[in-house]
Short mmCIF file of C-alpha atoms and ligand atoms in Angstrom, two decimals:
data_model
loop_
_atom_site.label_atom_id
_atom_site.label_comp_id
_atom_site.label_asym_id
_atom_site.label_seq_id
_atom_site.Cartn_x
_atom_site.Cartn_y
_atom_site.Cartn_z
CA MET I 1 0.74 4.25 -31.06
CA PRO I 2 -1.62 5.91 -28.59
CA HIS I 3 -0.37 6.19 -25.03
CA ARG I 4 -2.16 7.32 -21.91
CA PRO I 5 -0.83 10.85 -21.38
CA TYR I 6 1.65 11.05 -18.51
CA ILE I 7 2.07 14.35 -16.69
CA VAL I 8 4.82 14.32 -14.09
CA GLY I 9 5.80 17.11 -11.73
CA ASN I 10 9.41 17.35 -10.60
CA TRP I 11 9.63 19.39 -7.43
CA LYS I 12 13.45 19.25 -7.48
CA MET I 13 14.90 20.55 -4.16
CA ASN I 14 11.69 22.37 -3.28
CA GLY I 15 9.06 21.57 -0.74
CA THR I 16 8.50 20.97 2.93
CA ARG I 17 5.42 19.48 4.56
CA ALA I 18 3.70 22.84 4.17
CA MET I 19 3.44 22.01 0.47
CA LEU I 20 1.40 18.85 1.01
CA ALA I 21 -1.74 20.94 0.58
CA GLU I 22 -0.72 21.61 -3.03
CA ALA I 23 -0.15 17.91 -3.57
CA ARG I 24 -3.60 17.11 -2.19
CA ALA I 25 -5.20 19.64 -4.52
CA ILE I 26 -3.31 18.16 -7.48
CA ASP I 27 -4.38 14.68 -6.41
CA ARG I 28 -8.07 15.66 -6.22
CA ALA I 29 -7.87 16.97 -9.76
CA ALA I 30 -5.96 13.90 -10.94
CA GLY I 31 -8.95 11.86 -9.80
CA ARG I 32 -11.13 13.89 -12.16
CA TYR I 33 -8.90 13.11 -15.17
CA PRO I 34 -8.73 9.32 -15.20
CA ASP I 35 -7.51 9.37 -18.80
CA VAL I 36 -4.33 11.12 -17.66
CA GLN I 37 -1.64 9.51 -15.51
CA VAL I 38 -0.50 12.16 -13.06
CA ALA I 39 2.52 11.90 -10.80
CA LEU I 40 4.73 14.03 -8.59
CA ALA I 41 8.37 13.54 -7.68
CA PRO I 42 8.94 15.49 -4.47
CA PRO I 43 12.26 15.62 -2.62
CA PHE I 44 13.08 12.35 -0.87
CA THR I 45 12.03 13.80 2.51
CA LEU I 46 8.43 14.18 1.36
CA ILE I 47 7.85 10.91 -0.48
CA GLY I 48 6.40 9.06 2.51
CA ALA I 49 4.13 11.91 3.58
CA LEU I 50 2.97 12.50 0.03
CA ARG I 51 2.22 8.83 -0.43
CA GLU I 52 -0.05 9.02 2.62
CA ALA I 53 -1.66 12.24 1.42
CA VAL I 54 -2.65 11.25 -2.11
CA SER I 55 -4.56 8.44 -3.76
CA ALA I 56 -5.05 9.12 -7.46
CA MET I 57 -1.56 9.97 -8.54
CA GLY I 58 1.86 8.39 -8.64
CA VAL I 59 4.66 9.37 -6.27
CA GLY I 60 8.28 9.12 -7.27
CA GLY I 61 11.88 9.86 -6.45
CA GLN I 62 14.28 12.11 -8.34
CA ASP I 63 17.28 9.79 -8.23
CA CYS I 64 18.48 6.52 -6.77
CA HIS I 65 21.82 4.77 -6.28
CA THR I 66 23.03 1.95 -8.49
CA GLN I 67 23.46 -0.31 -5.46
CA PRO I 68 20.70 -1.69 -3.21
CA LYS I 69 22.54 -0.77 0.03
CA GLY I 70 25.95 -0.11 1.46
CA ALA I 71 28.55 2.52 2.30
CA HIS I 72 27.26 5.41 0.20
CA THR I 73 26.72 8.31 2.58
CA GLY I 74 23.85 10.55 1.64
CA ASP I 75 22.56 8.30 -1.13
CA VAL I 76 19.24 6.52 -1.40
CA SER I 77 18.66 3.15 -3.03
CA ALA I 78 15.78 2.10 -5.25
CA ALA I 79 14.63 -0.33 -2.56
CA MET I 80 14.48 2.58 -0.09
CA LEU I 81 12.35 4.56 -2.52
CA VAL I 82 9.98 1.61 -2.78
CA ASP I 83 9.97 1.23 1.00
CA THR I 84 8.96 4.85 1.51
CA GLY I 85 6.14 4.67 -1.00
CA ALA I 86 7.56 5.61 -4.39
CA ASP I 87 6.36 3.86 -7.52
CA PHE I 88 8.74 5.45 -10.00
CA VAL I 89 11.99 7.38 -10.19
CA ILE I 90 13.34 10.10 -12.47
CA LEU I 91 16.89 9.31 -13.58
CA GLY I 92 19.56 11.16 -15.51
CA HIS I 93 17.99 14.60 -15.12
CA SER I 94 20.34 17.18 -16.63
CA GLU I 95 20.80 18.75 -13.20
CA ARG I 96 22.14 15.44 -11.91
CA ARG I 97 24.23 14.89 -15.03
CA LYS I 98 25.73 18.37 -14.50
CA ASP I 99 25.86 18.73 -10.70
CA HIS I 100 26.90 15.15 -9.96
CA GLY I 101 28.81 14.25 -13.11
CA GLU I 102 26.43 11.44 -14.00
CA GLY I 103 27.23 9.92 -17.38
CA ASN I 104 25.15 7.57 -19.47
CA ALA I 105 26.61 4.40 -17.95
CA VAL I 106 25.72 5.48 -14.42
CA VAL I 107 22.21 6.47 -15.48
CA GLN I 108 21.79 3.08 -17.16
CA ALA I 109 22.98 1.25 -14.03
CA LYS I 110 20.55 3.27 -11.93
CA ALA I 111 17.71 2.48 -14.33
CA ASP I 112 18.49 -1.23 -14.15
CA ALA I 113 18.65 -1.04 -10.34
CA ALA I 114 15.34 0.81 -10.19
CA LEU I 115 13.55 -1.71 -12.40
CA ALA I 116 15.01 -4.59 -10.41
CA ALA I 117 13.54 -3.01 -7.26
CA GLY I 118 10.13 -2.76 -8.90
CA LEU I 119 10.08 0.95 -9.72
CA ALA I 120 9.02 2.43 -13.03
CA VAL I 121 11.61 4.79 -14.50
CA ILE I 122 11.74 8.04 -16.43
CA VAL I 123 15.12 8.47 -18.11
CA CYS I 124 15.96 12.07 -19.01
CA VAL I 125 17.93 13.08 -22.08
CA GLY I 126 18.56 16.40 -23.77
CA GLU I 127 21.15 18.53 -25.48
CA THR I 128 22.79 21.75 -24.30
CA LEU I 129 22.40 24.98 -26.24
CA ALA I 130 25.99 24.73 -27.48
CA GLU I 131 25.28 21.24 -28.79
CA ARG I 132 22.11 22.40 -30.56
CA ASP I 133 23.85 25.44 -32.04
CA ALA I 134 26.61 23.15 -33.31
CA GLY I 135 24.04 20.97 -35.07
CA LYS I 136 24.79 18.05 -32.75
CA ALA I 137 21.48 17.80 -30.88
CA ASP I 138 20.30 14.64 -32.64
CA LYS I 139 23.59 12.84 -32.22
CA VAL I 140 23.91 13.79 -28.55
CA VAL I 141 20.39 12.75 -27.64
CA ALA I 142 20.57 9.52 -29.65
CA GLY I 143 23.81 8.70 -27.82
CA GLN I 144 22.18 9.41 -24.45
CA VAL I 145 19.28 7.10 -25.28
CA ASP I 146 21.62 4.36 -26.47
CA GLY I 147 23.78 4.66 -23.36
CA SER I 148 21.25 5.40 -20.62
CA MET I 149 18.27 3.14 -21.17
CA PRO I 150 17.94 0.03 -19.00
CA VAL I 151 19.13 -3.19 -20.59
CA GLY I 152 19.54 -5.53 -17.62
CA GLU I 153 17.65 -8.67 -16.84
CA GLY I 154 13.94 -7.92 -16.93
CA ALA I 155 14.37 -4.59 -18.74
CA LEU I 156 12.57 -5.75 -21.86
CA ASP I 157 9.62 -7.04 -19.82
CA ALA I 158 9.47 -3.71 -17.96
CA VAL I 159 9.51 -1.85 -21.26
CA ALA I 160 6.73 -4.06 -22.64
CA ALA I 161 4.74 -3.42 -19.45
CA GLY I 162 4.97 0.34 -19.99
CA LYS I 163 7.17 0.90 -16.93
CA VAL I 164 9.85 2.80 -18.83
CA ALA I 165 9.54 6.36 -20.11
CA VAL I 166 11.94 8.87 -21.62
CA ALA I 167 11.82 12.61 -20.99
CA TYR I 168 13.30 14.73 -23.75
CA GLU I 169 14.42 17.86 -21.94
CA PRO I 170 16.59 20.29 -23.89
CA VAL I 171 18.91 21.63 -21.19
CA TRP I 172 18.50 25.20 -22.45
CA ALA I 173 14.71 24.97 -21.98
CA ILE I 174 14.78 23.82 -18.35
CA GLY I 175 13.77 26.57 -15.96
CA THR I 176 14.50 29.27 -18.53
CA GLY I 177 11.02 30.08 -19.82
CA ARG I 178 12.34 29.23 -23.27
CA VAL I 179 10.38 26.33 -24.71
CA ALA I 180 11.50 24.24 -27.69
CA ASP I 181 9.68 24.81 -30.98
CA VAL I 182 7.05 22.15 -31.63
CA PRO I 183 8.60 20.98 -34.94
CA ASP I 184 11.94 20.50 -33.18
CA VAL I 185 10.23 18.53 -30.42
CA VAL I 186 8.45 16.33 -32.97
CA ALA I 187 11.72 15.68 -34.82
CA MET I 188 13.62 14.81 -31.65
CA HIS I 189 10.88 12.53 -30.38
CA ALA I 190 11.05 10.68 -33.71
CA THR I 191 14.81 10.31 -33.29
CA ILE I 192 14.31 8.94 -29.77
CA ARG I 193 11.59 6.57 -30.94
CA ALA I 194 13.91 5.18 -33.61
CA ARG I 195 16.61 4.52 -31.01
CA LEU I 196 14.07 2.85 -28.68
CA THR I 197 12.99 0.55 -31.51
CA ALA I 198 16.62 -0.26 -32.21
CA ILE I 199 17.18 -1.15 -28.55
CA TYR I 200 13.93 -2.90 -27.65
CA GLY I 201 12.37 -3.88 -30.97
CA GLU I 202 8.57 -3.69 -31.09
CA ALA I 203 8.36 -3.30 -27.32
CA GLY I 204 10.02 0.10 -27.75
CA ASP I 205 6.61 1.39 -28.88
CA LYS I 206 5.43 1.07 -25.29
CA VAL I 207 7.93 3.65 -24.03
CA ARG I 208 6.25 7.00 -23.53
CA ILE I 209 8.34 9.98 -24.59
CA LEU I 210 7.61 13.09 -22.54
CA TYR I 211 8.70 16.62 -23.31
CA GLY I 212 10.19 18.74 -20.54
CA GLY I 213 11.46 22.29 -20.44
CA SER I 214 9.42 25.32 -19.36
CA VAL I 215 6.07 23.63 -19.91
CA ASN I 216 3.28 25.81 -18.55
CA ALA I 217 -0.44 26.48 -18.85
CA GLY I 218 0.12 28.59 -21.94
CA ASN I 219 2.14 26.17 -24.05
CA ALA I 220 1.04 22.75 -22.76
CA ALA I 221 -1.81 22.19 -25.21
CA ASP I 222 0.39 22.74 -28.29
CA LEU I 223 3.21 20.58 -26.95
CA LEU I 224 0.96 17.77 -25.81
CA ALA I 225 -0.88 17.69 -29.12
CA ALA I 226 2.38 17.32 -31.03
CA GLU I 227 3.08 14.04 -32.79
CA GLY I 228 5.03 11.63 -30.64
CA VAL I 229 4.59 13.58 -27.40
CA SER I 230 3.03 11.33 -24.75
CA GLY I 231 3.19 13.71 -21.82
CA ALA I 232 5.27 16.26 -19.99
CA LEU I 233 7.86 16.46 -17.25
CA VAL I 234 7.20 19.72 -15.47
CA GLY I 235 9.46 21.53 -13.03
CA GLY I 236 8.55 25.06 -11.95
CA ALA I 237 4.91 24.82 -12.99
CA SER I 238 4.35 21.72 -10.84
CA LEU I 239 4.92 23.50 -7.55
CA THR I 240 1.38 24.78 -7.19
CA ALA I 241 -1.94 23.23 -8.10
CA ASP I 242 -2.94 26.44 -9.88
CA ALA I 243 0.02 26.19 -12.25
CA PHE I 244 0.02 22.40 -12.67
CA LEU I 245 -3.65 21.61 -13.13
CA PRO I 246 -4.09 23.42 -16.47
CA ILE I 247 -1.30 21.20 -17.81
CA VAL I 248 -3.12 18.08 -16.60
CA ALA I 249 -6.31 19.43 -18.13
CA ALA I 250 -4.55 20.06 -21.44
CA ALA I 251 -3.55 16.40 -21.54
CA GLY I 252 -7.03 15.13 -20.77
CA THR I 253 -10.21 14.91 -22.69
CA GLY I 254 -12.15 16.64 -19.93
CA GLU I 255 -13.44 15.84 -16.51
CA ALA I 256 -14.94 12.40 -16.13
C1 LIG C 1 12.53 19.82 -15.12
O1 LIG C 1 13.07 20.11 -14.08
O2 LIG C 1 12.54 18.65 -15.49
C2 LIG C 1 11.90 20.88 -15.90
C3 LIG C 1 11.44 20.58 -17.07
O3 LIG C 1 11.83 22.11 -15.30
P1 LIG C 1 10.98 23.37 -15.83
O4 LIG C 1 9.60 22.87 -16.17
O5 LIG C 1 10.97 24.33 -14.70
O6 LIG C 1 11.67 23.89 -17.05
#
């Protein structure tokens, strides 16, 4: 099932307004690759400014609360992300699962809240090195997909509309420079696809499965050409246009 490649930069807790110039440069290039969907998820503080600064690419958040509003100091709701200009949100990133103790049920509730607010979602899953070494990677990731994907009212319609993506990000590959072997990526994407079909039926085919974990200019072409890989979630290499644009180019068929 062919999907439009989706290349998403996750700036994590990096970036002040000084970095908007990089975003503009990325946006100009995104306009030259209409066959690729390009997006950036800056820190919350930059979403509004980035929205104003760019036109060709998507702008997203890196998390949202399960609730639309209320007494949750320091948190941000999906409706607030929409209000400030976001069109999607990354949920269940391993750094949030680890740093904030987010389990599958919380990630699922956030995904349902985000869809209800009109955002598209990218749900992150991935095994730790200990889990892979113990031969449990498949089971862990399948469990994360089963437990984290949105299932609330309207979820199936959102899936069918292509508003739901999964990012397979082996935890040991994130920010380490150690990228997963292509055959392992292909195998895990097939596992994820099978779970998506089990959850959503035929509509599960519409979910793009991205790979994430130390993607860079040197390895992007091989990863993006792999069977079942519909794009990439990119951390470190999304912080500058020079590092990010070769990844966008690797996903595209050339400048229009
Ligand atoms: C990420 O943060 O989602 C990620 C994949 O980071 P990096 O590309 O730096 O490994």
